Amino acid sequence: MKVLKVDHIGLAVKSLQDTLPFYEEILGIKSNGTEEIPDQKVRVAFLPVGDSEIELLEATEPDSPIAKFIESRGEGLQHIALRVDDIEATIAELKEKGVRMIDEKPRYGAGGASIAFVHPKATKGLLLELSQRNDD
Ligand code: ZN
């Protein structure tokens, strides 16, 4: 298991359309376009910043995890993602070390990444995403 960098920071927002102008027009960061991930009931936009990215997440269904997050905690920081070299090996190693995982198997992430979430109980409150890009 090797952690390579902060891959992205995920922000839950009510509306991509209402949020993107701040990042694109005021901060001058151009998004890579949007992608819907039906599996997670979200639509996301990635905004590359240097070697990392900002991910904006909007719910597509009322029972989406993002909708529930906004309902209880409001818009804002939702997760941080670390890039790892080998997602399968990382999950196996963390499980072996007794770390509580939300995902025990990798699942599809935006842009074709393989991702898995670590349970916030294991990280003192942070929803931590692990991400492996297959184009590395
Ligand atoms: Zn993410």
Coordinates of N, CA and C and ligand atoms in Angstrom, one line a residue:
M1 N 0.8 -1.2 0.0 CA 0.0 0.0 0.0 C 0.9 1.2 0.0
K2 N 0.6 2.1 -1.0 CA 1.3 3.4 -1.0 C 0.4 4.5 -1.3
V3 N 0.4 5.5 -0.4 CA -0.4 6.7 -0.6 C 0.4 7.7 -1.4
L4 N -0.1 8.1 -2.5 CA 0.7 8.9 -3.5 C 0.5 10.4 -3.3
K5 N -0.8 10.8 -3.0 CA -1.1 12.3 -2.9 C -2.5 12.5 -2.5
V6 N -2.8 13.8 -2.2 CA -4.2 14.1 -2.1 C -4.8 14.2 -3.5
D7 N -5.7 13.3 -3.8 CA -6.3 13.2 -5.2 C -7.3 14.3 -5.4
H8 N -8.2 14.4 -4.5 CA -9.2 15.5 -4.6 C -9.9 15.7 -3.3
I9 N -10.6 16.9 -3.2 CA -11.4 17.2 -2.0 C -12.8 17.3 -2.5
G10 N -13.7 16.6 -1.8 CA -15.1 16.5 -2.3 C -16.0 17.5 -1.5
L11 N -16.8 18.3 -2.2 CA -17.7 19.2 -1.6 C -19.1 18.9 -2.0
A12 N -20.0 18.8 -1.1 CA -21.4 18.5 -1.3 C -22.1 19.9 -1.6
V13 N -22.8 20.0 -2.7 CA -23.5 21.2 -3.1 C -24.9 20.9 -3.5
K14 N -25.7 21.9 -3.3 CA -27.1 21.7 -3.7 C -27.3 21.7 -5.2
S15 N -26.5 22.5 -5.9 CA -26.6 22.7 -7.3 C -25.3 22.9 -8.0
L16 N -24.9 22.1 -8.9 CA -23.6 22.3 -9.7 C -23.7 23.6 -10.4
Q17 N -24.9 23.8 -11.0 CA -25.1 25.0 -11.9 C -24.9 26.3 -11.1
D18 N -25.4 26.3 -9.8 CA -25.3 27.5 -9.0 C -23.9 27.6 -8.4
T19 N -23.1 26.5 -8.3 CA -21.8 26.6 -7.7 C -20.7 26.8 -8.6
L20 N -20.8 26.2 -9.8 CA -19.6 26.3 -10.8 C -19.2 27.7 -11.1
P21 N -20.1 28.6 -11.2 CA -19.6 30.0 -11.6 C -18.6 30.6 -10.6
F22 N -18.7 30.3 -9.3 CA -17.7 30.7 -8.4 C -16.3 30.2 -8.7
Y23 N -16.3 28.9 -8.9 CA -15.0 28.3 -9.2 C -14.4 28.7 -10.6
E24 N -15.3 28.6 -11.6 CA -14.9 28.8 -13.0 C -14.7 30.3 -13.3
E25 N -15.6 31.1 -12.9 CA -15.5 32.5 -13.3 C -14.8 33.4 -12.3
I26 N -15.0 33.2 -11.0 CA -14.3 34.0 -10.1 C -12.9 33.5 -9.8
L27 N -12.7 32.2 -9.5 CA -11.4 31.7 -9.3 C -10.6 31.3 -10.5
G28 N -11.4 31.2 -11.6 CA -10.7 30.9 -12.9 C -10.2 29.4 -13.1
I29 N -10.9 28.5 -12.4 CA -10.5 27.1 -12.5 C -11.6 26.4 -13.4
K30 N -11.1 25.9 -14.5 CA -12.1 25.3 -15.5 C -12.4 23.8 -15.1
S31 N -13.6 23.5 -15.1 CA -14.0 22.1 -14.8 C -13.8 21.2 -16.0
N32 N -13.7 19.9 -15.7 CA -13.5 18.9 -16.8 C -14.9 18.5 -17.3
G33 N -15.9 19.2 -17.1 CA -17.3 18.8 -17.4 C -17.9 18.0 -16.3
T34 N -19.1 17.5 -16.5 CA -19.8 16.8 -15.4 C -20.0 15.4 -15.8
E35 N -20.2 14.5 -14.8 CA -20.5 13.1 -15.0 C -21.5 12.7 -14.0
E36 N -22.5 11.9 -14.5 CA -23.5 11.4 -13.5 C -23.1 9.9 -13.2
I37 N -23.2 9.6 -11.9 CA -22.9 8.3 -11.4 C -24.1 7.7 -10.8
P38 N -24.9 7.0 -11.6 CA -26.3 6.6 -11.1 C -26.2 5.7 -9.9
D39 N -25.2 4.9 -9.8 CA -24.9 4.0 -8.7 C -24.9 4.7 -7.4
Q40 N -24.3 5.9 -7.4 CA -24.2 6.7 -6.1 C -25.2 7.9 -6.1
K41 N -26.1 8.0 -7.1 CA -27.1 9.0 -7.2 C -26.5 10.4 -7.1
V42 N -25.4 10.6 -7.8 CA -24.8 11.9 -7.8 C -24.4 12.3 -9.2
R43 N -24.3 13.6 -9.4 CA -23.6 14.2 -10.6 C -22.4 15.0 -10.0
V44 N -21.3 14.8 -10.7 CA -20.1 15.5 -10.2 C -19.4 16.3 -11.2
A45 N -18.7 17.3 -10.8 CA -17.8 18.1 -11.6 C -16.4 18.1 -11.0
F46 N -15.4 17.9 -11.8 CA -14.0 17.9 -11.3 C -13.3 19.2 -11.8
L47 N -12.7 19.9 -10.8 CA -12.0 21.1 -11.1 C -10.5 20.9 -10.8
P48 N -9.7 20.7 -11.8 CA -8.2 20.5 -11.5 C -7.5 21.7 -11.0
V49 N -6.8 21.5 -9.9 CA -6.0 22.6 -9.3 C -4.6 22.0 -9.1
G50 N -3.6 22.4 -9.9 CA -2.3 21.8 -9.8 C -2.3 20.3 -9.9
D51 N -1.8 19.7 -8.9 CA -1.7 18.2 -8.9 C -2.9 17.5 -8.3
S52 N -3.9 18.3 -7.8 CA -5.1 17.8 -7.1 C -6.3 18.4 -7.8
E53 N -7.5 18.0 -7.3 CA -8.7 18.5 -7.9 C -9.7 18.8 -6.8
I54 N -10.7 19.6 -7.1 CA -11.8 19.8 -6.3 C -13.0 19.1 -7.0
E55 N -13.7 18.3 -6.2 CA -14.9 17.6 -6.8 C -16.1 18.2 -6.2
L56 N -17.0 18.6 -7.0 CA -18.3 19.1 -6.6 C -19.3 18.0 -6.8
L57 N -20.1 17.7 -5.7 CA -21.1 16.6 -5.8 C -22.5 17.1 -5.6
E58 N -23.4 16.8 -6.5 CA -24.8 17.2 -6.4 C -25.7 15.9 -6.4
A59 N -26.7 15.9 -5.6 CA -27.6 14.7 -5.5 C -28.4 14.7 -6.8
T60 N -28.7 13.5 -7.2 CA -29.7 13.3 -8.4 C -31.0 12.7 -7.9
E61 N -31.0 12.3 -6.6 CA -32.2 11.7 -6.0 C -32.4 12.2 -4.6
P62 N -33.6 12.3 -4.1 CA -33.7 12.7 -2.7 C -33.1 11.8 -1.7
D63 N -32.9 10.5 -2.0 CA -32.3 9.6 -1.0 C -30.8 9.4 -1.3
S64 N -30.2 10.3 -2.1 CA -28.8 10.2 -2.4 C -28.0 10.5 -1.1
P65 N -26.9 9.8 -0.9 CA -26.1 10.1 0.3 C -25.7 11.6 0.3
I66 N -25.5 12.3 -0.8 CA -25.2 13.7 -0.8 C -26.4 14.5 -0.3
A67 N -27.6 14.2 -0.7 CA -28.8 14.9 -0.3 C -28.9 14.7 1.3
K68 N -28.7 13.5 1.7 CA -28.8 13.3 3.2 C -27.7 14.1 3.9
F69 N -26.5 14.1 3.4 CA -25.4 14.9 4.0 C -25.8 16.3 4.1
I70 N -26.3 16.9 3.0 CA -26.7 18.3 3.0 C -27.8 18.6 4.0
E71 N -28.7 17.7 4.1 CA -29.9 17.8 5.0 C -29.4 17.9 6.4
S72 N -28.4 17.1 6.8 CA -28.0 17.1 8.2 C -26.9 18.1 8.5
R73 N -26.0 18.3 7.5 CA -24.8 19.1 7.8 C -24.6 20.4 7.0
G74 N -25.5 20.5 6.0 CA -25.4 21.7 5.1 C -24.4 21.4 4.0
E75 N -24.3 22.4 3.1 CA -23.3 22.2 2.0 C -21.9 22.4 2.5
G76 N -20.9 21.8 1.8 CA -19.6 22.0 2.2 C -18.7 20.8 2.1
L77 N -17.6 20.8 2.8 CA -16.6 19.7 2.7 C -17.3 18.3 3.1
Q78 N -17.2 17.4 2.2 CA -17.8 16.1 2.5 C -16.8 14.9 2.6
H79 N -15.8 15.0 1.8 CA -14.8 13.9 1.9 C -13.4 14.4 1.3
I80 N -12.4 13.7 1.7 CA -11.1 13.9 1.1 C -10.6 12.6 0.5
A81 N -10.1 12.6 -0.7 CA -9.6 11.4 -1.4 C -8.1 11.4 -1.5
L82 N -7.6 10.2 -1.1 CA -6.1 10.0 -1.3 C -5.9 9.0 -2.4
R83 N -5.0 9.4 -3.3 CA -4.6 8.5 -4.4 C -3.7 7.4 -3.9
V84 N -4.0 6.1 -4.1 CA -3.2 5.0 -3.8 C -2.7 4.3 -5.0
D85 N -1.7 3.5 -4.8 CA -1.1 2.8 -6.0 C -1.9 1.6 -6.4
D86 N -2.5 0.9 -5.4 CA -3.2 -0.4 -5.6 C -4.4 -0.5 -4.7
I87 N -5.6 -0.2 -5.2 CA -6.7 -0.1 -4.3 C -7.0 -1.5 -3.6
E88 N -6.9 -2.6 -4.4 CA -7.2 -3.9 -3.8 C -6.3 -4.2 -2.6
A89 N -5.0 -4.0 -2.9 CA -4.0 -4.2 -1.8 C -4.2 -3.3 -0.6
T90 N -4.6 -2.1 -0.9 CA -4.8 -1.1 0.2 C -6.0 -1.5 1.1
I91 N -7.1 -1.9 0.4 CA -8.3 -2.4 1.2 C -7.9 -3.6 2.0
A92 N -7.2 -4.5 1.4 CA -6.8 -5.8 2.1 C -6.0 -5.5 3.3
E93 N -5.0 -4.6 3.1 CA -4.1 -4.2 4.2 C -4.8 -3.5 5.3
L94 N -5.7 -2.6 5.0 CA -6.5 -1.9 6.0 C -7.4 -2.8 6.8
K95 N -8.0 -3.7 6.1 CA -8.9 -4.7 6.8 C -8.1 -5.6 7.7
E96 N -6.9 -5.9 7.3 CA -6.0 -6.8 8.1 C -5.6 -6.0 9.4
K97 N -5.5 -4.7 9.2 CA -5.1 -3.8 10.4 C -6.3 -3.5 11.2
G98 N -7.5 -4.0 10.9 CA -8.7 -3.8 11.7 C -9.4 -2.5 11.4
V99 N -9.1 -1.8 10.3 CA -9.7 -0.6 10.0 C -11.1 -0.8 9.4
R100 N -12.1 -0.1 9.9 CA -13.5 -0.3 9.5 C -13.7 0.4 8.1
M101 N -14.1 -0.4 7.1 CA -14.3 0.2 5.8 C -15.8 0.3 5.5
I102 N -16.2 1.3 4.7 CA -17.5 1.3 4.1 C -17.6 0.4 3.0
D103 N -16.6 0.4 2.1 CA -16.5 -0.4 1.0 C -15.4 -1.5 1.2
E104 N -15.8 -2.7 1.1 CA -14.8 -3.8 1.3 C -14.3 -4.3 -0.1
K105 N -14.9 -3.7 -1.1 CA -14.4 -4.0 -2.5 C -14.4 -2.7 -3.2
P106 N -13.5 -2.5 -4.2 CA -13.5 -1.3 -5.0 C -14.8 -1.1 -5.8
R107 N -15.2 0.1 -5.9 CA -16.3 0.4 -6.8 C -16.0 1.5 -7.8
Y108 N -16.9 1.7 -8.8 CA -16.6 2.6 -9.8 C -16.7 4.1 -9.3
G109 N -15.7 4.8 -9.6 CA -15.6 6.3 -9.3 C -15.6 7.1 -10.5
A110 N -15.9 8.4 -10.4 CA -15.9 9.3 -11.5 C -14.6 9.2 -12.3
G111 N -14.7 9.4 -13.6 CA -13.5 9.4 -14.4 C -12.8 8.0 -14.6
G112 N -13.6 6.9 -14.2 CA -13.1 5.6 -14.3 C -12.1 5.1 -13.2
A113 N -12.1 5.9 -12.1 CA -11.2 5.5 -11.0 C -11.8 4.3 -10.3
S114 N -11.0 3.6 -9.5 CA -11.5 2.6 -8.6 C -11.4 3.2 -7.2
I115 N -12.6 3.2 -6.5 CA -12.6 3.9 -5.2 C -13.1 3.0 -4.1
A116 N -12.8 3.4 -2.9 CA -13.4 2.7 -1.7 C -13.4 3.8 -0.6
F117 N -14.4 3.8 0.2 CA -14.5 4.7 1.4 C -14.1 4.0 2.7
V118 N -13.4 4.7 3.5 CA -13.0 4.2 4.8 C -14.1 4.8 5.8
H119 N -14.5 4.1 6.8 CA -15.6 4.6 7.7 C -15.0 5.7 8.5
P120 N -15.8 6.8 8.7 CA -15.4 7.9 9.5 C -15.1 7.6 10.9
K121 N -15.6 6.5 11.4 CA -15.2 6.0 12.8 C -13.8 5.7 12.9
A122 N -13.2 5.2 11.8 CA -11.8 4.8 11.8 C -10.8 6.0 11.6
T123 N -11.4 7.2 11.2 CA -10.5 8.3 10.9 C -10.7 9.5 11.8
K124 N -11.5 9.3 12.9 CA -11.9 10.4 13.8 C -12.7 11.5 13.1
G125 N -13.6 11.0 12.3 CA -14.6 11.9 11.7 C -14.5 12.3 10.3
L126 N -13.4 11.9 9.6 CA -13.3 12.3 8.2 C -13.8 11.1 7.3
L127 N -14.6 11.5 6.4 CA -15.0 10.5 5.3 C -13.8 10.5 4.3
L128 N -13.1 9.4 4.4 CA -11.9 9.2 3.6 C -12.1 8.3 2.4
E129 N -11.8 8.9 1.2 CA -12.0 8.1 0.0 C -10.6 7.6 -0.5
L130 N -10.4 6.4 -0.9 CA -9.2 5.9 -1.5 C -9.4 5.8 -3.0
S131 N -8.5 6.2 -3.8 CA -8.8 6.2 -5.2 C -7.5 5.8 -6.0
Q132 N -7.8 4.9 -6.9 CA -6.7 4.4 -7.8 C -7.2 4.8 -9.2
R133 N -6.3 5.5 -9.9 CA -6.6 5.9 -11.3 C -6.0 4.8 -12.2
N134 N -6.8 4.3 -13.1 CA -6.3 3.2 -13.9 C -5.5 3.6 -15.0
D135 N -5.4 5.0 -15.2 CA -4.6 5.5 -16.3 C -3.2 5.9 -15.8
D136 N -2.9 5.6 -14.5 CA -1.6 6.0 -13.9 C -0.5 5.2 -14.6
Ligands
ZN1 ZN -14.5 11.8 -4.3

